[in-house]
Every structure is written in C-alpha cells, then in structure tokens.
Tab-separated table of C-alpha atoms and ligand atoms in Angstrom:
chain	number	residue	atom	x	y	z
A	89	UNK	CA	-18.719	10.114	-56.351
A	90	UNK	CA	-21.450	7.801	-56.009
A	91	UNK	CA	-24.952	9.156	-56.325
A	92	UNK	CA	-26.933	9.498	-53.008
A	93	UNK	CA	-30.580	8.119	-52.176
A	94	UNK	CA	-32.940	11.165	-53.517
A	95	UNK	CA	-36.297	11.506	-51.565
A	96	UNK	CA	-36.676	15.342	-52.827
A	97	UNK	CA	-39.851	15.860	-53.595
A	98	UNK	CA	-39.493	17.744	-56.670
A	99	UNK	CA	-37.530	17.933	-59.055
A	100	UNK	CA	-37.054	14.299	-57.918
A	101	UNK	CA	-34.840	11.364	-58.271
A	102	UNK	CA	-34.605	10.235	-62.544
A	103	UNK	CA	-34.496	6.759	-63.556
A	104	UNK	CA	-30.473	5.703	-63.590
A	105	UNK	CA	-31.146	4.418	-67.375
A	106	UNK	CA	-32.525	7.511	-68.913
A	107	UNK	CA	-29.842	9.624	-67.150
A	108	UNK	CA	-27.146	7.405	-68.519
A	109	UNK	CA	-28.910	7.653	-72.142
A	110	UNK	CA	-29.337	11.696	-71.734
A	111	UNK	CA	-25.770	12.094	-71.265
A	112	UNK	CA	-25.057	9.835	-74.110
A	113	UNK	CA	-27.624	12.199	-76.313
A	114	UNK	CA	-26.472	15.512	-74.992
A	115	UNK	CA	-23.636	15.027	-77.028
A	116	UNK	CA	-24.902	13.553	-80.002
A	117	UNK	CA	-28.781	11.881	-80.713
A	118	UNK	CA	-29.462	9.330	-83.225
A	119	UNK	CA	-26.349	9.624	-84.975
A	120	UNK	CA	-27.060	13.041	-85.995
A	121	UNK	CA	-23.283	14.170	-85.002
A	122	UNK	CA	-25.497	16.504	-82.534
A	123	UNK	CA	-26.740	16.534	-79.035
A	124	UNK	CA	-31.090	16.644	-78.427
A	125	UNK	CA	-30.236	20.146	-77.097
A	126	UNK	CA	-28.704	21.763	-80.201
A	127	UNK	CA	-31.106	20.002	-82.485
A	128	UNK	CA	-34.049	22.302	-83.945
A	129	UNK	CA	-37.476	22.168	-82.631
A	130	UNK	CA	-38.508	21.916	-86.441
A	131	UNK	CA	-36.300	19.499	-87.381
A	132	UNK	CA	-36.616	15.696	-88.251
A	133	UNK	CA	-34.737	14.616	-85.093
A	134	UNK	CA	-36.252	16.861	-82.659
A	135	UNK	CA	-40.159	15.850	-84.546
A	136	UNK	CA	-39.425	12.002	-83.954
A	137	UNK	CA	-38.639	12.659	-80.074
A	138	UNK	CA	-41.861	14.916	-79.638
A	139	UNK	CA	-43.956	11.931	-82.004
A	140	UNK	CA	-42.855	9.329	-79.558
A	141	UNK	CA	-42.994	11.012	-76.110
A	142	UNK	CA	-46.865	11.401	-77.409
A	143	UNK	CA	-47.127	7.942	-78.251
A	144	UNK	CA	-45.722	6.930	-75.515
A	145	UNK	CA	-47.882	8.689	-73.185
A	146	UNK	CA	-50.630	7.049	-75.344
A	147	UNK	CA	-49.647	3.598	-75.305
A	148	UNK	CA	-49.320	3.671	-71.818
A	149	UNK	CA	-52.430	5.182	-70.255
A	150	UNK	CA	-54.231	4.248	-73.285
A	151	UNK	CA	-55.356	7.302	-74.122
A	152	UNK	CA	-58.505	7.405	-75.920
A	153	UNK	CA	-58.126	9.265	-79.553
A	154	UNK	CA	-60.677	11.600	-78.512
A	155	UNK	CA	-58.189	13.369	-76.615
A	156	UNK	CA	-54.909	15.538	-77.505
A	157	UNK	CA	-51.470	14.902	-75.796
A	158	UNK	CA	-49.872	18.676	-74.893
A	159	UNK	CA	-46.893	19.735	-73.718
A	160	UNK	CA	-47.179	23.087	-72.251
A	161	UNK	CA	-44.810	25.396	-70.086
A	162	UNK	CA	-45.111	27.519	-67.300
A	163	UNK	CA	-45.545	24.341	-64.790
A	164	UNK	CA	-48.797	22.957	-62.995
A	165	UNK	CA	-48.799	26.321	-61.898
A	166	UNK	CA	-49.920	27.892	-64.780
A	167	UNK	CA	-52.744	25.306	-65.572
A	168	UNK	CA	-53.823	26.619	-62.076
A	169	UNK	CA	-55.042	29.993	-64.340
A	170	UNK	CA	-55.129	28.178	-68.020
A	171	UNK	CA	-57.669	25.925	-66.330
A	172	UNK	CA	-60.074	28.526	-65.261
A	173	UNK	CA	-59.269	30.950	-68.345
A	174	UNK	CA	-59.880	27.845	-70.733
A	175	UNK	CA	-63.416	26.001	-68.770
A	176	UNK	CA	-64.731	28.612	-66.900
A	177	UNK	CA	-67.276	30.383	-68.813
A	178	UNK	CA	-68.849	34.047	-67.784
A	179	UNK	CA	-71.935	33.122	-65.359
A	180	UNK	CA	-70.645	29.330	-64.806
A	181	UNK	CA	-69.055	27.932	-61.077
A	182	UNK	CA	-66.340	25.950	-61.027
A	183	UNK	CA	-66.267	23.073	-58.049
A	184	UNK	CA	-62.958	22.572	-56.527
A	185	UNK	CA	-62.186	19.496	-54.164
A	186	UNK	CA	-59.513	21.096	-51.719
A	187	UNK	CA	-57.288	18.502	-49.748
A	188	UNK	CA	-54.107	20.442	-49.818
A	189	UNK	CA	-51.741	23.730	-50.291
A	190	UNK	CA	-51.951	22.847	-54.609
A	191	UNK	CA	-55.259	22.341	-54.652
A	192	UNK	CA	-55.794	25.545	-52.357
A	193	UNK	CA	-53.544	27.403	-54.657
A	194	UNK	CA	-55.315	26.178	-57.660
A	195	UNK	CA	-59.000	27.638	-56.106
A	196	UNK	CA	-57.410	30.841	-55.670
A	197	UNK	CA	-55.873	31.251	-59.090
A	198	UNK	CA	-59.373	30.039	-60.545
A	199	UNK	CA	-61.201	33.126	-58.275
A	200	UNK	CA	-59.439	35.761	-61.020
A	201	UNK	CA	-61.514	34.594	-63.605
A	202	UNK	CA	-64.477	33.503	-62.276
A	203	UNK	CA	-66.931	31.874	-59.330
A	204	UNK	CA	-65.944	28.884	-57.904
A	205	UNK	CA	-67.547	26.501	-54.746
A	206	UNK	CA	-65.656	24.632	-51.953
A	207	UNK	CA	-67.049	21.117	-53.060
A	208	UNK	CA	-65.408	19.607	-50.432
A	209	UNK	CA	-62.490	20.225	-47.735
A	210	UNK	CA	-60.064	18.537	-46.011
A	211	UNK	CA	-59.502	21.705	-43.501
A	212	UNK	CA	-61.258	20.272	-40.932
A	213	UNK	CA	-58.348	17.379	-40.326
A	214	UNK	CA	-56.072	20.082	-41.055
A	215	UNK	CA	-55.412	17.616	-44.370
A	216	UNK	CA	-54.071	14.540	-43.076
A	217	UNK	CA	-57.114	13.089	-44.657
A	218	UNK	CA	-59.077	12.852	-47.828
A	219	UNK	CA	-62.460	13.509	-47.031
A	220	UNK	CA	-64.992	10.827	-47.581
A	221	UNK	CA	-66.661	11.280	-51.078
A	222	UNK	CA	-70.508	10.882	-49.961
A	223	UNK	CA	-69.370	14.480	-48.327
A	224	UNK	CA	-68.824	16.222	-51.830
A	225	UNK	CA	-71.205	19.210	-52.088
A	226	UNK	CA	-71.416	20.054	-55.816
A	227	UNK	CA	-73.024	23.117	-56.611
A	228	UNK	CA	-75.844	23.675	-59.730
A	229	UNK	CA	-74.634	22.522	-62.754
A	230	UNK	CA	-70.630	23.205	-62.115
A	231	UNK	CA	-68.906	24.215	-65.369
A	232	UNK	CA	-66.270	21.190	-64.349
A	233	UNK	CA	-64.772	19.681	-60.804
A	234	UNK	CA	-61.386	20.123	-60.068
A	235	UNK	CA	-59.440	18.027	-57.897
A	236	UNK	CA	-55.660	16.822	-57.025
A	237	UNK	CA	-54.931	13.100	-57.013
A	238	UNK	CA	-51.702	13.431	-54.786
A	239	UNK	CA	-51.437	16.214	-52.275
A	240	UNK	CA	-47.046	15.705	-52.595
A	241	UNK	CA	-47.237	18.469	-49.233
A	242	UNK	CA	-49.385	16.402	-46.491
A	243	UNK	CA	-48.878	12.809	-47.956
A	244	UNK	CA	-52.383	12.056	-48.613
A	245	UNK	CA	-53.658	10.713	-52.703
A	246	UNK	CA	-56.745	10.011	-53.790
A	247	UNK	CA	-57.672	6.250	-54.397
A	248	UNK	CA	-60.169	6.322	-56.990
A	249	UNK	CA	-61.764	9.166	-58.736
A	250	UNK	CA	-64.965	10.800	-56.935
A	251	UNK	CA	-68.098	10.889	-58.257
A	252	UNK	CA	-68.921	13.528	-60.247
A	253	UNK	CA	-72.145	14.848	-61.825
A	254	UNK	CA	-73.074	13.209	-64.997
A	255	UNK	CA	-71.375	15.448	-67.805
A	256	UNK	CA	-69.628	17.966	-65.988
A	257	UNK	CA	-66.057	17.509	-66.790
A	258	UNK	CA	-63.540	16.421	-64.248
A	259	UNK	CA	-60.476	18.310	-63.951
A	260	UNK	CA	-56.838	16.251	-62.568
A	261	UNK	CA	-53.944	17.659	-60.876
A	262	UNK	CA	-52.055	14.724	-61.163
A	263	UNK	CA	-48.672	16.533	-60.850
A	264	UNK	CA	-47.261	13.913	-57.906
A	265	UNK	CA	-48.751	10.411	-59.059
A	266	UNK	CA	-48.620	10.552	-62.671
A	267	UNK	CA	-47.945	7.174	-64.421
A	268	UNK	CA	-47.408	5.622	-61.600
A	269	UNK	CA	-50.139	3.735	-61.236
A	270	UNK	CA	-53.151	3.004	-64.048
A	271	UNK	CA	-55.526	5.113	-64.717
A	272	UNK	CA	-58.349	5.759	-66.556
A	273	UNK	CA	-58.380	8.950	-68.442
A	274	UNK	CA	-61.828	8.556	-70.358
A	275	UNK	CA	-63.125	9.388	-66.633
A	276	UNK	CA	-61.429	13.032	-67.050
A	277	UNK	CA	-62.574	15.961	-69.037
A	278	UNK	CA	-58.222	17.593	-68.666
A	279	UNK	CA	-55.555	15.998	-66.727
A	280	UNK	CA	-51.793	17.866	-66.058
A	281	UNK	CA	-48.914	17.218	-64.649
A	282	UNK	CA	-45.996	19.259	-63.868
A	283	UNK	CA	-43.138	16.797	-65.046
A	284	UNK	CA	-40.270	17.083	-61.999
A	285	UNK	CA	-41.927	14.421	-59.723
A	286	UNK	CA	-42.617	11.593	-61.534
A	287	UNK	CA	-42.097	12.437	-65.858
A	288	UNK	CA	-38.897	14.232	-66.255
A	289	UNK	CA	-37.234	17.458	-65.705
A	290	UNK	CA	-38.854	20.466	-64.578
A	291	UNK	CA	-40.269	23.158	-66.759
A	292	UNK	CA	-42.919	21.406	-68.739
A	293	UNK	CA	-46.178	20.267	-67.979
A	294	UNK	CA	-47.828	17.299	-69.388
A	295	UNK	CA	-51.855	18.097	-70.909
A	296	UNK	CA	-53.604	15.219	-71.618
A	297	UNK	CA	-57.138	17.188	-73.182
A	298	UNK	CA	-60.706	16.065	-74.343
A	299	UNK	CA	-61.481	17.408	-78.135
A	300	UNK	CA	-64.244	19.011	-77.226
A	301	UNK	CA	-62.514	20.868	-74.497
A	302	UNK	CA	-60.017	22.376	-76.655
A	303	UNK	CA	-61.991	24.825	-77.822
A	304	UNK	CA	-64.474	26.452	-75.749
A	305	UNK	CA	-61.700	28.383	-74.578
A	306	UNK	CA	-62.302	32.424	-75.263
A	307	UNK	CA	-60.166	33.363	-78.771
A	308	UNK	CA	-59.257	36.598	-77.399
A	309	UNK	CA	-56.758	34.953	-74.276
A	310	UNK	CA	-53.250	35.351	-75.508
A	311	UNK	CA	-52.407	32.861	-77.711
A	312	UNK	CA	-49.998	30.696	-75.700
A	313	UNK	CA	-52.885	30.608	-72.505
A	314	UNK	CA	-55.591	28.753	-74.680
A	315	UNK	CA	-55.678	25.048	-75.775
A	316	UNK	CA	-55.981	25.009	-78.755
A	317	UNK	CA	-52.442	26.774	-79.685
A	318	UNK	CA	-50.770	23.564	-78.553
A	319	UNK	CA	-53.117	21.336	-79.886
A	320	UNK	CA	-53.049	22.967	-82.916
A	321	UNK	CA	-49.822	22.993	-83.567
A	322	UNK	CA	-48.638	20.368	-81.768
A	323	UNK	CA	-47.187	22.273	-78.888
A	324	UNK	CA	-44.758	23.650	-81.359
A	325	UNK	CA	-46.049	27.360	-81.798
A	326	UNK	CA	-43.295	28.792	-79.923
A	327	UNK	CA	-39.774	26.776	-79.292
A	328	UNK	CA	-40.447	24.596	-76.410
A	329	UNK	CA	-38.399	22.664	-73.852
A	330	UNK	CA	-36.619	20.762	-76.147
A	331	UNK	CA	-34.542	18.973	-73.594
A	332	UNK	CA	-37.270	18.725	-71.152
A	333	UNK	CA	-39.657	17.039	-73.344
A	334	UNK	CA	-36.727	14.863	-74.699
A	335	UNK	CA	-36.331	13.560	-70.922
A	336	UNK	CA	-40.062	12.777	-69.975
A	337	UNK	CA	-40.426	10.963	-73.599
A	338	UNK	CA	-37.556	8.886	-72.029
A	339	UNK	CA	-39.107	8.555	-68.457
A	340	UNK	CA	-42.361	6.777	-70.582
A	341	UNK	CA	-40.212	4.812	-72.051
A	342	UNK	CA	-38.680	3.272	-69.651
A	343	UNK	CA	-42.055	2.757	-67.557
A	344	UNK	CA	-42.470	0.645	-70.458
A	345	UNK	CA	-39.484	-1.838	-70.783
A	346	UNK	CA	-39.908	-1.769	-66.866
A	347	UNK	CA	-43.524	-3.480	-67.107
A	348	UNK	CA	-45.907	-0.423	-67.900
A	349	UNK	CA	-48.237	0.774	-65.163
A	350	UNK	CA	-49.633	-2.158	-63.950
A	351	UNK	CA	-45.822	-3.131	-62.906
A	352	UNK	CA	-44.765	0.567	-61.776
A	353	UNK	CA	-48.347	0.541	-59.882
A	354	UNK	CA	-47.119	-3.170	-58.082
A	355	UNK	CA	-43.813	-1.750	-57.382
A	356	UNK	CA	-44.689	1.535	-55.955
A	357	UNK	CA	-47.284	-0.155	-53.465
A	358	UNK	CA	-44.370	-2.843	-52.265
A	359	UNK	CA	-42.047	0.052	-51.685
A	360	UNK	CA	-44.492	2.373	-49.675
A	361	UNK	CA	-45.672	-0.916	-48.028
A	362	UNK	CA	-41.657	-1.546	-46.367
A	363	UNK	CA	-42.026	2.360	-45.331
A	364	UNK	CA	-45.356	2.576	-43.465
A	365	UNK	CA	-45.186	-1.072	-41.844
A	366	UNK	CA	-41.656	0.430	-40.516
A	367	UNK	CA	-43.455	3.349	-39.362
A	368	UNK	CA	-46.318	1.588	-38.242
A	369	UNK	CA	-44.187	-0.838	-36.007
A	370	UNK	CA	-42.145	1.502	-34.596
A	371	UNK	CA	-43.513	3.449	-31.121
A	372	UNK	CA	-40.943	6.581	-31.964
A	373	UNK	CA	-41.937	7.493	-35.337
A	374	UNK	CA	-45.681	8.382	-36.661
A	375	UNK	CA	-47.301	8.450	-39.602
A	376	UNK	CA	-49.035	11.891	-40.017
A	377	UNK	CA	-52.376	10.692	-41.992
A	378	UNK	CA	-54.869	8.788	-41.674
A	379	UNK	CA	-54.508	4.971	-42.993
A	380	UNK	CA	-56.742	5.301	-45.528
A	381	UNK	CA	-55.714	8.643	-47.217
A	382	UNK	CA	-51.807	7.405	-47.303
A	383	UNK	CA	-49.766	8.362	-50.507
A	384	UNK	CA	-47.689	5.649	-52.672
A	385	UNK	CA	-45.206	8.693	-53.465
A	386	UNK	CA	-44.977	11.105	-50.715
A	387	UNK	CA	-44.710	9.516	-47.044
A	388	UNK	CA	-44.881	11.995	-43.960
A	389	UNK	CA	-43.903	10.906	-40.540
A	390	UNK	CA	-42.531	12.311	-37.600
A	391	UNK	CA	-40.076	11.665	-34.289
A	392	UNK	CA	-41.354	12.550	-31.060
A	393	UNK	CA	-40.069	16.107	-31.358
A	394	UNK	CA	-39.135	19.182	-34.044
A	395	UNK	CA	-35.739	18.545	-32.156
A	396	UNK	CA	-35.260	15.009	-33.086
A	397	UNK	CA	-36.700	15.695	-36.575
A	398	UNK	CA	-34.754	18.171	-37.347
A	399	UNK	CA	-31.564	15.886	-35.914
A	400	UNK	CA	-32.922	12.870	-38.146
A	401	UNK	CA	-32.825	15.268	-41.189
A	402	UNK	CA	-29.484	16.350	-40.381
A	403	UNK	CA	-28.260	12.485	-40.483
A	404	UNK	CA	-29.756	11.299	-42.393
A	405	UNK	CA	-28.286	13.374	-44.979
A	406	UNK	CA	-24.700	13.049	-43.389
A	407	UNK	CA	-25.243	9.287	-44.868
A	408	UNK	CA	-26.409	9.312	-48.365
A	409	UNK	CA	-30.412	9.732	-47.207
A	410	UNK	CA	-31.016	13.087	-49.047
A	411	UNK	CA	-34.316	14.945	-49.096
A	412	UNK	CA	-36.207	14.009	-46.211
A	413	UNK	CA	-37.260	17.089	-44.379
A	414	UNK	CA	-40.963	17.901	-44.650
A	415	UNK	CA	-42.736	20.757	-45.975
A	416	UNK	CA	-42.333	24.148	-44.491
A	417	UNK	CA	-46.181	23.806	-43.995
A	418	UNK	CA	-46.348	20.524	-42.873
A	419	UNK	CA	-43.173	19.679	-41.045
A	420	UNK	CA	-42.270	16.651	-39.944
A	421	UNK	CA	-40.351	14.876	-42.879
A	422	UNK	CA	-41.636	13.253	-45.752
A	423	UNK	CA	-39.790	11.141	-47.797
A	424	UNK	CA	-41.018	11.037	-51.480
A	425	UNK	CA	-40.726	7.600	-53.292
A	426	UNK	CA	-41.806	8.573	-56.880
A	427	UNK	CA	-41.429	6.038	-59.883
A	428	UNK	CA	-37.784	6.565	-60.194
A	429	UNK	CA	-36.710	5.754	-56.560
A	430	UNK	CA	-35.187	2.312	-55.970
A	431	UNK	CA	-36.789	-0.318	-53.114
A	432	UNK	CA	-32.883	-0.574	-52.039
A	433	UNK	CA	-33.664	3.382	-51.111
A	434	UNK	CA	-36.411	2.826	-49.560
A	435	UNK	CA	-34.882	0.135	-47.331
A	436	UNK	CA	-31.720	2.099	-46.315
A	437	UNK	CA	-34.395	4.931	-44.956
A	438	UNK	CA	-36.126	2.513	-43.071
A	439	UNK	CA	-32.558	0.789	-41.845
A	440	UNK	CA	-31.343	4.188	-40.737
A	441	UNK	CA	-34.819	5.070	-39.021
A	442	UNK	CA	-34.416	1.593	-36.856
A	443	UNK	CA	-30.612	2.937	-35.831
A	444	UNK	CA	-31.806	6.545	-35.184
A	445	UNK	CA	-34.665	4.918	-32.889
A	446	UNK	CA	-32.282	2.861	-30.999
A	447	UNK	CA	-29.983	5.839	-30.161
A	448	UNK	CA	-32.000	8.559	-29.380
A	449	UNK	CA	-35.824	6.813	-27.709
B	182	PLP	C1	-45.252	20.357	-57.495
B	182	PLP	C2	-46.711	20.496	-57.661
B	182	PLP	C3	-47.282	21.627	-58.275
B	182	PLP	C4	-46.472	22.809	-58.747
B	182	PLP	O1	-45.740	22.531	-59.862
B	182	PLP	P1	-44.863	23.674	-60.596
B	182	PLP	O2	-44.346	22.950	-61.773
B	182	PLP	O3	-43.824	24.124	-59.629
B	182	PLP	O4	-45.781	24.785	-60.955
B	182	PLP	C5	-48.664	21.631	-58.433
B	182	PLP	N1	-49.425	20.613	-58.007
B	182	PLP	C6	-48.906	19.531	-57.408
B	182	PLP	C7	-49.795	18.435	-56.958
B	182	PLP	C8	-47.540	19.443	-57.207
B	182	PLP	O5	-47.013	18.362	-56.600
C-alpha cells in the first residue's frame, strides 16, 4: 500500500530515507550479522550509534563544548518535574512564560517542588497569540525562566528568544520545533525535546545541558531524576532506548545531507508559506492565530462550522490526508508540517481544502 500524507502531530511523519535505512538495520547494522535492536547497549556497535547521534546533534546546532548532549527517558514530560527537581533550589522562584497547555502543564509540575511566577500569559487571547515580550514580568532574581518555543496545541512558536535577566538561566521546551530551524543554544541555560515530532521515535527525550547546570541538582533525588547520571555516564546508567536513539541519530543525519538547518529552516518556511497564503486567500477557512505568533510546524485553521470541520476531517482522511483534526482543546484542525513532511503534502492539503471549499461554501 502506498504510504499516506501524515500531518499527526506526534509521533509524526519520519523522513522516507531513514525509515528505509531502519528497516535495512533492524535486521542487521554495520555488518554485524545483527539488527540495532538486538545489539548491546555496551557494545562497540551500539557505542558508535550513541557517539554519532551526539555528534551529530553537535555539528548541527553547534553546540558549544560547555554543554553535555543527554538522552533521557520518560518524555518532555518528565523534564516538566526533572527541571524543577534539578534548578529549583529551596527559597528560589522559578519564572515560567505560559503560551499553551505544555507550558501550563510544565508550571504545574514545577509547583511540587517549589515557587514559581506567571512571567507572562497568553490566557488573555485564550493563546492564539504569543504575548509581546516588553510584557514579561520577571520576578526577583528567578532561579531560571522557562518557556516553550512551539506551543504544537494552538499553533503559535516563538520567533526569537525573550529577553531574559542577565544570568538567570533560560530554560527551552523545544519539543515541536527542534532542528528545524537554527538556533542558538549558548542563549540557553537546558534545552529538551521529546523526540516524536521532529527527532525520531517516541520515548526519548533529547537534553542539550550547560556544565555548570549539571550539578546543582540535590544528590539525594533518585539517581535516574538528576543530571548528572546521564551526563556522567553518558546516558548509559541504565539500558536505554536503544532503537529510539538509533532513529533520532538518523533523523540528524539526514538534516545534514539535506542542507543542515539553515536549509530545513528555508524549507519549512516555503512549506508553511503555501499553507497560510491558502488559508489566508480563502473566505471559508481561518487561520486561528494571530499573524505574527504563526507556527512553521503546527498550522490551525478552521471551516465555518464544528460540522464542516469535523466533515473536512472525515475526507480528508478518506483520501490519503491523515492527521488533521485539531486538538481536543483547541479544535478546529491543525495540520502539523514538521521536518519530515514533504511540500508535495503540503500541497495536496491545500488542493483538497480548494475542492472541499467549492462543494460545501
Ligand atoms: C508533545 C509535547 C510534549 C509532551 O511530550 P511527551 O513526550 O508526550 O511527554 C511536551 N511539550 C511539547 C511542546 C510537546 O509538543
């Protein structure tokens, strides 16, 4: 059967060429006479893959060498608590940036270990907008800032980083706009992503760390909730996503031979460029958020009624379109155009929207 056009928004569509080299490795990596998912985690094979999904990650964000490269599980979910458990010292506020249901969930998870302060909300707009920066209220000395690039639910993304006080570390959620366009991690104190949207498979979580952040982290948290376990020991203290990790150090690579970020950056704006004109020319269908907020990756529009959305869902997916309904909390739909999804995708959305439109304004 021929493979559909995948706008889930996580676990999301994989780059054909790294599927077609995964099934090629399943059964047997490197000549080793064994597939990546029977090879130990100590091994020579398995230590090569881990080495160069690290350097990988390196070469392509340039990744200053004052910071450590983790894989961790438990998904972005768990850094939601690590975060806090890690940064948050007794006495100390966190500041949290809130422009969405992950970064809401995030400021929740940080209130079990300690204070935290509303720096900023999108609430009032209902989060169809990133507020404007010069509205940030920090609080006294914040122990860091904590904010989410991409908010993958309402289709809005950050465009640049906000200011933040000098020294007080920012904190990314980057878990729906990783690698796809440059970025500058010296501006970060700890950036993660959850892999399934734009790195890889689900199930692991890529840490990208400052030294000095390692390690102010309380000894007495279990072992596999601090830092500096993984950075340790590599992320190998326990056995850890073998496969998982195999796939995202494949995802980098192929970023590469396709250009590197710069490229995937130019490519990602053309594609969300043929959506949102189509959207923009069209008097049936409406973007959801405001211009200026607009995500690359996760687009959110709407017909003139749940009805017809719910119809255009229901087609769309009768031809190959697969993926598209919104949110429970947003509704709508929302059609996510990570890395790995084609333009030719993109453009048989927006042909099917113009057909839908004719039949049914
Ligand atoms: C998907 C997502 C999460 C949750 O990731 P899990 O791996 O399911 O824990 C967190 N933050 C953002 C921005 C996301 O898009």
């Amino acid at each position: 059967m021929e493979r559909v056009h995948n706008f889930n928004a996580g676990p999301g569509v994989l780059p054909e060429p790294v599927l077609r080299q995964a099934q090629q490795d399943i059964w047997n990596i490197a000549g080793s006479g064994m597939g990546i998912m029977e090879h130990s985690h100590r091994g020579k094979v398995f230590e090569k893959v881990i080495a160069d999904a690290e350097a990988e990650a390196r070469s392509l964000a340039g990744i200053p060498d004052n910071y450590r490269v983790l894989f961790i599980q438990g998904g972005a979910t768990q850094q939601f608590a690590m975060v806090p458990m890690n940064l948050l010292p007794a006495g100390r506020t966190a500041d949290y940036l809130i422009t969405g249901v992950w970064s809401d969930k995030a400021v929740k998870e940080a209130r079990k270990f300690g204070a935290t302060h509303t720096a900023l909300t999108g609430e009032g707009s209902k989060f169809t907008e990133i507020p404007a920066p010069d509205t940030i209220r920090y609080s006294d000395r914040p122990a860091y800032v904590h904010l989410t690039t991409n908010n993958t639910i309402y289709g809005t993304q950050w465009r640049t980083e906000p200011p933040v006080p000098a020294g007080v570390p920012l904190v990314a959620d980057t878990s729906s706009d990783m690698f796809s366009r440059p970025i500058d991690v010296s501006k970060y104190g700890l950036i993660y992503a959850g892999a399934q949207k734009n790195l890889g498979p689900s199930g692991i979580v890529l840490v990208i760390v400052r030294d000095d952040l390692v390690e102010v982290g309380p000894a007495t948290l279990p072992t596999m909730m601090q830092y500096r376990t993984y950075a340790k020991e590599k992320s190998l203290h326990n056995t850890p996503p073998t496969m998982a990790i195999y796939v995202v150090g494949q995802v980098l690579k192929w970023i590469r031979d396709t250009g590197g970020l710069a490229a995937m950056a130019a490519r990602n704006e053309a594609k969300a460029k043929v959506l949102y004109d189509a959207i923009d020319e069209s008097a049936f269908f409406k973007g959801t958020v405001a211009s200026n907020s607009r995500s690359l990756m996760n687009v959110c529009f709407r017909s003139p009624t749940e009805e017809l959305d719910a119809r255009f869902c229901a087609e769309a997916d009768k031809k190959g379109l697969a993926g598209l309904k919104g949110h429970r909390s947003a509704g709508g739909m929302r059609a996510s155009i990570y890395n790995a999804c084609p333009e030719a995708s993109v453009r048989a959305l927006v042909d099917f929207m113009r057909e839908f439109e004719r039949a049914n304004r």
